[in-house]
Amino acid sequence: MDSRKVYQRSTESRSLFRSVSTVSVAFLVLLPVLAALRDVQVTVPPAVRRGDTATLHCYYEMDGESLYSVKWYKGRREFYRYTPKESPPMKIFPTQGVQVKRSASNESQLTLLGLSLQSSGKYSCEVSADAPSFHTMIVTGDLEVCEVPKHVPSIHGMRSRYRVGDIIRGNCTSHNSRPPANLTWFINEQQVNPSYMRTHKPFRERKNEFETSLAGIHFVAGSHHFVNGKLKIRCMAKIHDIYLQSTERSIDEDRPRVISAASSANSNGNNANGNAIPYDHFPPYAENELDRKDYMTHLQGDMAASGGSRSASPLLAGPTHRLQLTSINHLSRTLLLLPSILPAAHQVLSTVVSRLAAFRALATVGA
């Protein structure tokens, strides 16, 4: 019985020794492989302009092992091989869209010339160690060849003047690029709220393979948008880090203007016919119309022509003198606010207001 136990223990010891020996041998075999090749990295420029040159790098650590080969692939097709123990060490295989510059390429660097749109794709670097491990690693990077627009983005659909409360809308277009440009709107150098944006899907040009980007803007003009009476709006077009252009428009604030007493009377005459507009609203005017000083001169001329007499005043003639009196009251309130804006016209305005008060008294007597 004891001899059987001794034999069994001896058999178990021999089996354990064999297992340990097998693991040790396997570890010794794998150790050179694990230590031979590591830290393989590739750098590929993400975007390049069409026609430019691109340099790709492949970095690796051999840890004392010998390099067997470095291969470059576009997609699954090998187009470059560097084998240091062969003569010549460099081999290039024809591939569409790939033109290698030999003098600027080696075991860790690859230079491509005259990139075209067909050059876009995945580029992989495969590094292999020499015997006995022949360990191989491969890493991949993406390269995109871009066609950038020939012109800056354009803004259209906007007027040159807006009032507070008006809706400002317009479009920005960037033509003929690949990929389509990303468009961003700015108001007074601040990127707009996303709710202002109107995004549209890029569309492909019929005459070529390029695309056009379109982005709209739509918002209500507020007083905070106008700085010193102006609003600056800008559209920026960007493609990766290789293209950045913008276009800016300056919009003037369209403020209410003062009109003459005669014009006010005519407006009130239209009120009687139901076609009137509020006294502080005016139809669109051209860029070369009179400024505020011209309007005040015109107003003073109208008042002087009236002569201040009851019989000569057109404001008191006819059955609509009550409507004309209302117009005078509106105009008086408007004129009283102007001295703070136009200090130089204070004396003229005081005279005008005094005469309007006299007209109001005459109108009351006539009523």
Coordinates of C-alpha atoms in Angstrom, one line a residue:
M1 CA 0.0 0.0 0.0
D2 CA 2.8 2.4 0.9
S3 CA 4.7 1.5 -2.3
R4 CA 1.7 2.5 -4.4
K5 CA 1.5 5.9 -2.7
V6 CA 5.2 6.5 -3.3
Y7 CA 4.8 5.6 -7.0
Q8 CA 1.8 7.9 -7.4
R9 CA 3.6 10.8 -5.9
S10 CA 6.6 10.2 -8.1
T11 CA 4.4 10.2 -11.2
E12 CA 2.7 13.4 -10.1
S13 CA 6.1 15.1 -9.6
R14 CA 7.3 14.1 -13.1
S15 CA 4.0 15.5 -14.6
L16 CA 4.4 18.7 -12.8
F17 CA 8.0 19.1 -13.9
R18 CA 7.0 18.5 -17.5
S19 CA 4.2 21.1 -17.3
V20 CA 6.6 23.7 -15.8
S21 CA 9.2 22.9 -18.4
T22 CA 6.6 23.4 -21.2
V23 CA 5.5 26.7 -19.9
S24 CA 9.0 27.9 -19.4
V25 CA 9.9 27.0 -23.0
A26 CA 6.8 28.7 -24.4
F27 CA 7.6 31.8 -22.4
L28 CA 11.2 31.8 -23.6
V29 CA 10.0 31.5 -27.2
L30 CA 7.4 34.3 -26.9
L31 CA 9.6 36.7 -25.0
P32 CA 11.6 37.8 -28.1
V33 CA 8.3 38.2 -30.0
L34 CA 6.8 40.4 -27.3
A35 CA 9.9 42.5 -27.0
A36 CA 10.7 42.8 -30.7
L37 CA 8.3 45.3 -32.1
R38 CA 6.1 47.8 -30.3
D39 CA 4.6 51.3 -30.3
V40 CA 3.9 51.5 -34.0
Q41 CA 2.2 54.8 -34.8
V42 CA 1.3 56.5 -38.1
T43 CA 0.7 60.2 -38.8
V44 CA -1.4 61.1 -41.8
P45 CA -2.5 64.7 -42.6
P46 CA -6.3 64.6 -42.3
A47 CA -6.9 67.1 -45.2
V48 CA -4.7 68.5 -48.0
R49 CA -5.5 70.8 -50.9
R50 CA -5.7 69.3 -54.3
G51 CA -2.3 69.5 -56.1
D52 CA -0.3 69.8 -52.8
T53 CA 2.3 67.5 -51.3
A54 CA 1.7 65.3 -48.3
T55 CA 4.2 63.6 -46.0
L56 CA 3.2 60.5 -44.0
H57 CA 5.2 59.1 -41.1
C58 CA 5.4 55.7 -39.6
Y59 CA 7.1 55.4 -36.1
Y60 CA 8.0 52.2 -34.3
E61 CA 10.3 50.7 -31.7
M62 CA 12.4 47.6 -32.5
D63 CA 14.0 47.0 -29.1
G64 CA 17.2 45.6 -30.6
E65 CA 15.5 43.5 -33.2
S66 CA 16.3 43.9 -36.9
L67 CA 13.8 45.5 -39.3
Y68 CA 12.6 43.3 -42.1
S69 CA 10.3 45.6 -44.0
V70 CA 8.0 48.6 -44.0
K71 CA 5.1 48.5 -46.4
W72 CA 2.5 51.2 -47.2
Y73 CA -1.0 50.4 -48.5
K74 CA -3.8 52.6 -50.0
G75 CA -6.9 50.7 -49.0
R76 CA -5.8 47.1 -49.5
R77 CA -3.4 47.7 -52.3
E78 CA 0.4 47.9 -51.5
F79 CA 2.1 50.7 -53.3
Y80 CA 5.4 51.1 -51.4
R81 CA 7.9 48.7 -49.8
Y82 CA 11.1 49.4 -48.0
T83 CA 13.3 46.3 -47.3
P84 CA 16.7 47.4 -45.9
K85 CA 18.5 44.1 -46.6
E86 CA 17.5 44.1 -50.3
S87 CA 19.1 46.1 -53.1
P88 CA 17.6 48.4 -54.0
P89 CA 15.7 48.6 -50.7
M90 CA 12.9 50.7 -52.1
K91 CA 10.1 49.4 -54.4
I92 CA 7.1 51.3 -55.7
F93 CA 4.1 49.8 -57.3
P94 CA 1.8 51.8 -59.6
T95 CA -1.5 52.8 -57.9
Q96 CA -4.1 55.3 -59.1
G97 CA -3.9 58.6 -57.3
V98 CA -0.5 57.9 -55.7
Q99 CA 2.8 59.4 -56.8
V100 CA 5.7 58.8 -54.5
K101 CA 8.7 61.1 -54.2
R102 CA 11.6 58.7 -53.9
S103 CA 14.2 61.3 -52.6
A104 CA 11.9 62.2 -49.7
S105 CA 10.9 58.6 -48.7
N106 CA 12.6 56.0 -46.6
E107 CA 11.8 53.4 -43.9
S108 CA 9.9 55.9 -41.6
Q109 CA 8.7 58.6 -44.0
L110 CA 6.6 58.7 -47.2
T111 CA 6.1 61.7 -49.4
L112 CA 3.3 61.9 -51.9
L113 CA 3.3 64.4 -54.8
G114 CA 0.5 66.1 -56.8
L115 CA -2.4 64.8 -54.8
S116 CA -5.7 64.5 -56.6
L117 CA -9.2 63.7 -55.5
Q118 CA -8.5 60.1 -56.2
S119 CA -5.7 60.2 -53.6
S120 CA -8.2 60.4 -50.8
G121 CA -8.6 57.2 -48.7
K122 CA -7.1 55.1 -46.0
Y123 CA -3.3 54.7 -45.8
S124 CA -1.8 51.9 -43.7
C125 CA 1.8 51.3 -42.6
E126 CA 2.8 47.7 -41.9
V127 CA 6.1 47.1 -40.0
S128 CA 7.7 43.6 -39.8
A129 CA 10.6 42.5 -37.7
D130 CA 13.3 40.1 -39.0
A131 CA 13.9 36.5 -38.0
P132 CA 13.3 34.8 -35.7
S133 CA 10.1 36.6 -34.6
F134 CA 8.9 38.1 -37.9
H135 CA 6.4 40.0 -35.7
T136 CA 4.2 42.3 -37.8
M137 CA 2.0 45.3 -36.8
I138 CA -0.1 47.6 -39.0
V139 CA -1.7 51.0 -38.3
T140 CA -4.0 53.1 -40.5
G141 CA -4.8 56.8 -41.0
D142 CA -7.2 58.7 -43.2
L143 CA -6.2 61.3 -45.9
E144 CA -8.8 63.6 -47.6
V145 CA -7.8 65.7 -50.6
C146 CA -10.0 68.8 -50.8
E147 CA -11.1 71.1 -53.5
V148 CA -11.5 74.5 -51.9
P149 CA -13.8 77.3 -53.3
K150 CA -12.3 79.8 -55.7
H151 CA -14.3 82.7 -54.2
V152 CA -15.3 83.9 -50.8
P153 CA -18.8 83.1 -49.5
S154 CA -21.6 85.4 -50.7
I155 CA -24.4 87.0 -48.7
H156 CA -27.6 87.8 -50.5
G157 CA -31.3 88.5 -49.8
M158 CA -30.7 91.3 -47.2
R159 CA -31.5 95.0 -47.4
S160 CA -29.1 97.8 -46.4
R161 CA -31.5 99.2 -43.7
Y162 CA -33.8 97.7 -41.1
R163 CA -35.8 99.0 -38.2
V164 CA -36.0 97.5 -34.7
G165 CA -38.6 94.9 -34.8
D166 CA -38.1 94.0 -38.5
I167 CA -37.3 90.5 -39.5
I168 CA -33.8 90.1 -41.0
R169 CA -33.4 87.2 -43.2
G170 CA -30.8 86.2 -45.8
N171 CA -28.7 83.4 -47.2
C172 CA -25.0 82.6 -47.4
T173 CA -23.6 80.5 -50.2
S174 CA -20.2 78.9 -50.8
H175 CA -19.8 77.4 -54.2
N176 CA -17.8 74.5 -55.8
S177 CA -15.9 72.7 -53.1
R178 CA -15.3 69.1 -52.0
P179 CA -16.2 68.5 -49.3
P180 CA -18.9 71.2 -48.9
A181 CA -17.8 74.1 -46.7
N182 CA -19.2 74.5 -43.2
L183 CA -21.0 77.8 -42.9
T184 CA -21.3 79.8 -39.7
W185 CA -23.1 83.2 -39.1
F186 CA -21.9 86.0 -36.8
I187 CA -23.6 89.1 -35.6
N188 CA -21.3 91.8 -34.3
E189 CA -18.5 89.2 -34.1
Q190 CA -20.5 86.9 -31.9
Q191 CA -21.6 83.5 -33.3
V192 CA -25.4 83.6 -33.7
N193 CA -27.8 81.6 -31.6
P194 CA -28.5 78.2 -33.3
S195 CA -32.2 79.2 -33.5
Y196 CA -31.3 81.9 -35.9
M197 CA -29.8 79.4 -38.4
R198 CA -31.6 77.8 -41.3
T199 CA -29.6 74.8 -42.4
H200 CA -29.9 73.3 -45.9
K201 CA -28.5 70.1 -47.4
P202 CA -25.5 70.8 -49.7
F203 CA -26.3 70.2 -53.3
R204 CA -24.0 68.8 -56.1
E205 CA -23.2 70.9 -59.1
R206 CA -24.4 69.4 -62.4
K207 CA -21.3 70.5 -64.4
N208 CA -18.8 68.9 -62.0
E209 CA -18.4 66.7 -58.9
F210 CA -18.2 69.6 -56.5
E211 CA -20.8 70.7 -53.9
T212 CA -22.3 74.0 -52.9
S213 CA -23.2 74.9 -49.3
L214 CA -26.2 77.1 -48.3
A215 CA -27.1 78.4 -44.9
G216 CA -29.8 80.9 -44.0
I217 CA -30.4 83.3 -41.1
H218 CA -33.7 84.5 -39.7
F219 CA -34.2 86.7 -36.7
V220 CA -36.0 89.8 -35.3
A221 CA -33.8 92.9 -35.1
G222 CA -33.6 94.2 -31.6
S223 CA -32.1 97.4 -30.3
H224 CA -29.2 95.5 -28.8
H225 CA -28.2 94.4 -32.3
F226 CA -27.5 97.9 -33.5
V227 CA -24.2 99.5 -32.2
N228 CA -24.0 103.2 -33.0
G229 CA -26.8 102.6 -35.5
K230 CA -25.1 99.8 -37.3
L231 CA -25.3 96.0 -37.3
K232 CA -22.5 93.9 -38.7
I233 CA -23.3 90.4 -40.0
R234 CA -20.7 88.0 -41.2
C235 CA -20.7 84.5 -42.8
M236 CA -17.7 82.3 -42.5
A237 CA -16.9 79.3 -44.6
K238 CA -14.5 76.6 -43.4
I239 CA -13.1 73.3 -44.6
H240 CA -11.0 71.5 -42.1
D241 CA -7.9 73.6 -41.3
I242 CA -7.0 74.3 -44.9
Y243 CA -9.6 76.9 -45.9
L244 CA -11.2 79.8 -44.0
Q245 CA -12.9 82.7 -45.7
S246 CA -15.7 85.1 -44.7
T247 CA -17.9 87.9 -46.0
E248 CA -19.3 90.8 -43.9
R249 CA -22.3 93.1 -44.5
S250 CA -23.0 96.3 -42.6
I251 CA -26.7 97.1 -42.0
D252 CA -27.9 100.6 -40.9
E253 CA -30.6 101.1 -38.4
D254 CA -33.6 102.7 -40.1
R255 CA -34.9 105.2 -37.5
P256 CA -38.2 107.2 -37.6
R257 CA -37.9 110.7 -39.2
V258 CA -39.6 114.0 -38.6
I259 CA -41.9 115.2 -41.4
S260 CA -43.3 118.7 -42.1
A261 CA -46.6 120.0 -40.8
A262 CA -48.0 120.1 -44.4
S263 CA -47.0 116.5 -44.9
S264 CA -48.7 115.7 -41.6
A265 CA -51.8 117.4 -42.7
N266 CA -51.9 115.4 -45.9
S267 CA -51.4 112.2 -43.9
N268 CA -54.4 113.2 -41.7
G269 CA -56.4 113.9 -44.8
N270 CA -55.7 110.3 -45.8
N271 CA -56.9 109.3 -42.4
A272 CA -60.3 110.6 -43.3
N273 CA -60.3 108.3 -46.3
G274 CA -59.1 105.3 -44.2
N275 CA -55.7 105.1 -45.9
A276 CA -53.5 106.6 -43.2
I277 CA -50.4 105.3 -41.6
P278 CA -49.2 106.1 -38.0
Y279 CA -47.4 109.5 -37.7
D280 CA -44.1 107.8 -36.8
H281 CA -44.1 105.4 -39.7
F282 CA -42.8 106.4 -43.1
P283 CA -42.5 104.7 -46.4
P284 CA -39.1 103.5 -47.6
Y285 CA -36.8 106.2 -48.7
A286 CA -33.8 106.4 -51.0
E287 CA -30.2 106.7 -49.8
N288 CA -29.9 110.2 -51.1
E289 CA -32.9 111.7 -49.3
L290 CA -32.6 114.7 -46.9
D291 CA -31.1 114.3 -43.5
R292 CA -32.6 115.6 -40.2
K293 CA -31.2 119.1 -40.7
D294 CA -32.7 119.4 -44.2
Y295 CA -36.1 118.3 -42.8
M296 CA -35.9 121.0 -40.1
T297 CA -35.1 123.6 -42.7
H298 CA -38.0 122.4 -44.8
L299 CA -40.2 122.6 -41.8
Q300 CA -39.2 126.1 -41.0
G301 CA -39.9 127.2 -44.5
D302 CA -43.4 125.8 -44.3
M303 CA -44.1 127.6 -41.1
A304 CA -42.7 130.9 -42.5
A305 CA -44.9 130.5 -45.6
S306 CA -47.9 130.3 -43.4
G307 CA -47.2 133.8 -42.0
G308 CA -48.8 132.9 -38.7
S309 CA -52.1 134.5 -39.8
R310 CA -55.4 132.8 -39.3
S311 CA -56.6 133.4 -42.9
A312 CA -53.3 132.2 -44.4
S313 CA -53.1 129.0 -42.4
P314 CA -54.1 125.9 -44.5
L315 CA -54.3 123.9 -41.2
L316 CA -57.5 125.7 -40.2
A317 CA -59.3 125.6 -43.6
G318 CA -62.0 123.1 -44.4
P319 CA -64.0 120.7 -42.2
T320 CA -61.0 118.5 -41.2
H321 CA -59.4 121.1 -38.9
R322 CA -59.9 118.8 -35.9
L323 CA -57.9 116.1 -37.5
Q324 CA -55.3 118.7 -38.4
L325 CA -55.2 119.8 -34.8
T326 CA -54.4 116.2 -33.7
S327 CA -51.6 116.2 -36.2
I328 CA -50.2 119.4 -34.7
N329 CA -50.3 117.9 -31.3
H330 CA -48.4 114.8 -32.5
L331 CA -45.8 116.9 -34.3
S332 CA -45.4 119.1 -31.2
R333 CA -44.6 116.2 -29.0
T334 CA -42.1 114.9 -31.5
L335 CA -40.4 118.2 -31.8
L336 CA -40.0 118.6 -28.1
L337 CA -37.8 115.5 -28.0
L338 CA -35.5 116.6 -30.7
P339 CA -33.4 119.3 -28.8
S340 CA -31.7 116.6 -26.9
I341 CA -30.7 115.0 -30.1
L342 CA -30.0 118.2 -32.1
P343 CA -28.7 120.9 -29.7
A344 CA -27.8 123.2 -32.6
A345 CA -31.5 123.3 -33.6
H346 CA -32.8 124.3 -30.2
Q347 CA -33.6 127.9 -31.0
V348 CA -35.3 127.0 -34.3
L349 CA -37.4 124.3 -32.6
S350 CA -38.5 126.6 -29.8
T351 CA -39.8 129.1 -32.4
V352 CA -41.6 126.4 -34.3
V353 CA -43.2 125.0 -31.1
S354 CA -44.4 128.5 -30.1
R355 CA -46.0 129.0 -33.5
L356 CA -47.6 125.6 -33.3
A357 CA -49.1 126.6 -29.9
A358 CA -50.5 129.7 -31.5
F359 CA -52.0 127.7 -34.3
R360 CA -53.5 125.3 -31.7
A361 CA -55.1 128.3 -29.9
L362 CA -56.5 129.6 -33.2
A363 CA -57.9 126.2 -34.0
T364 CA -59.6 126.1 -30.6
V365 CA -61.2 129.5 -31.2
G366 CA -62.3 128.4 -34.7
A367 CA -63.9 125.3 -33.3

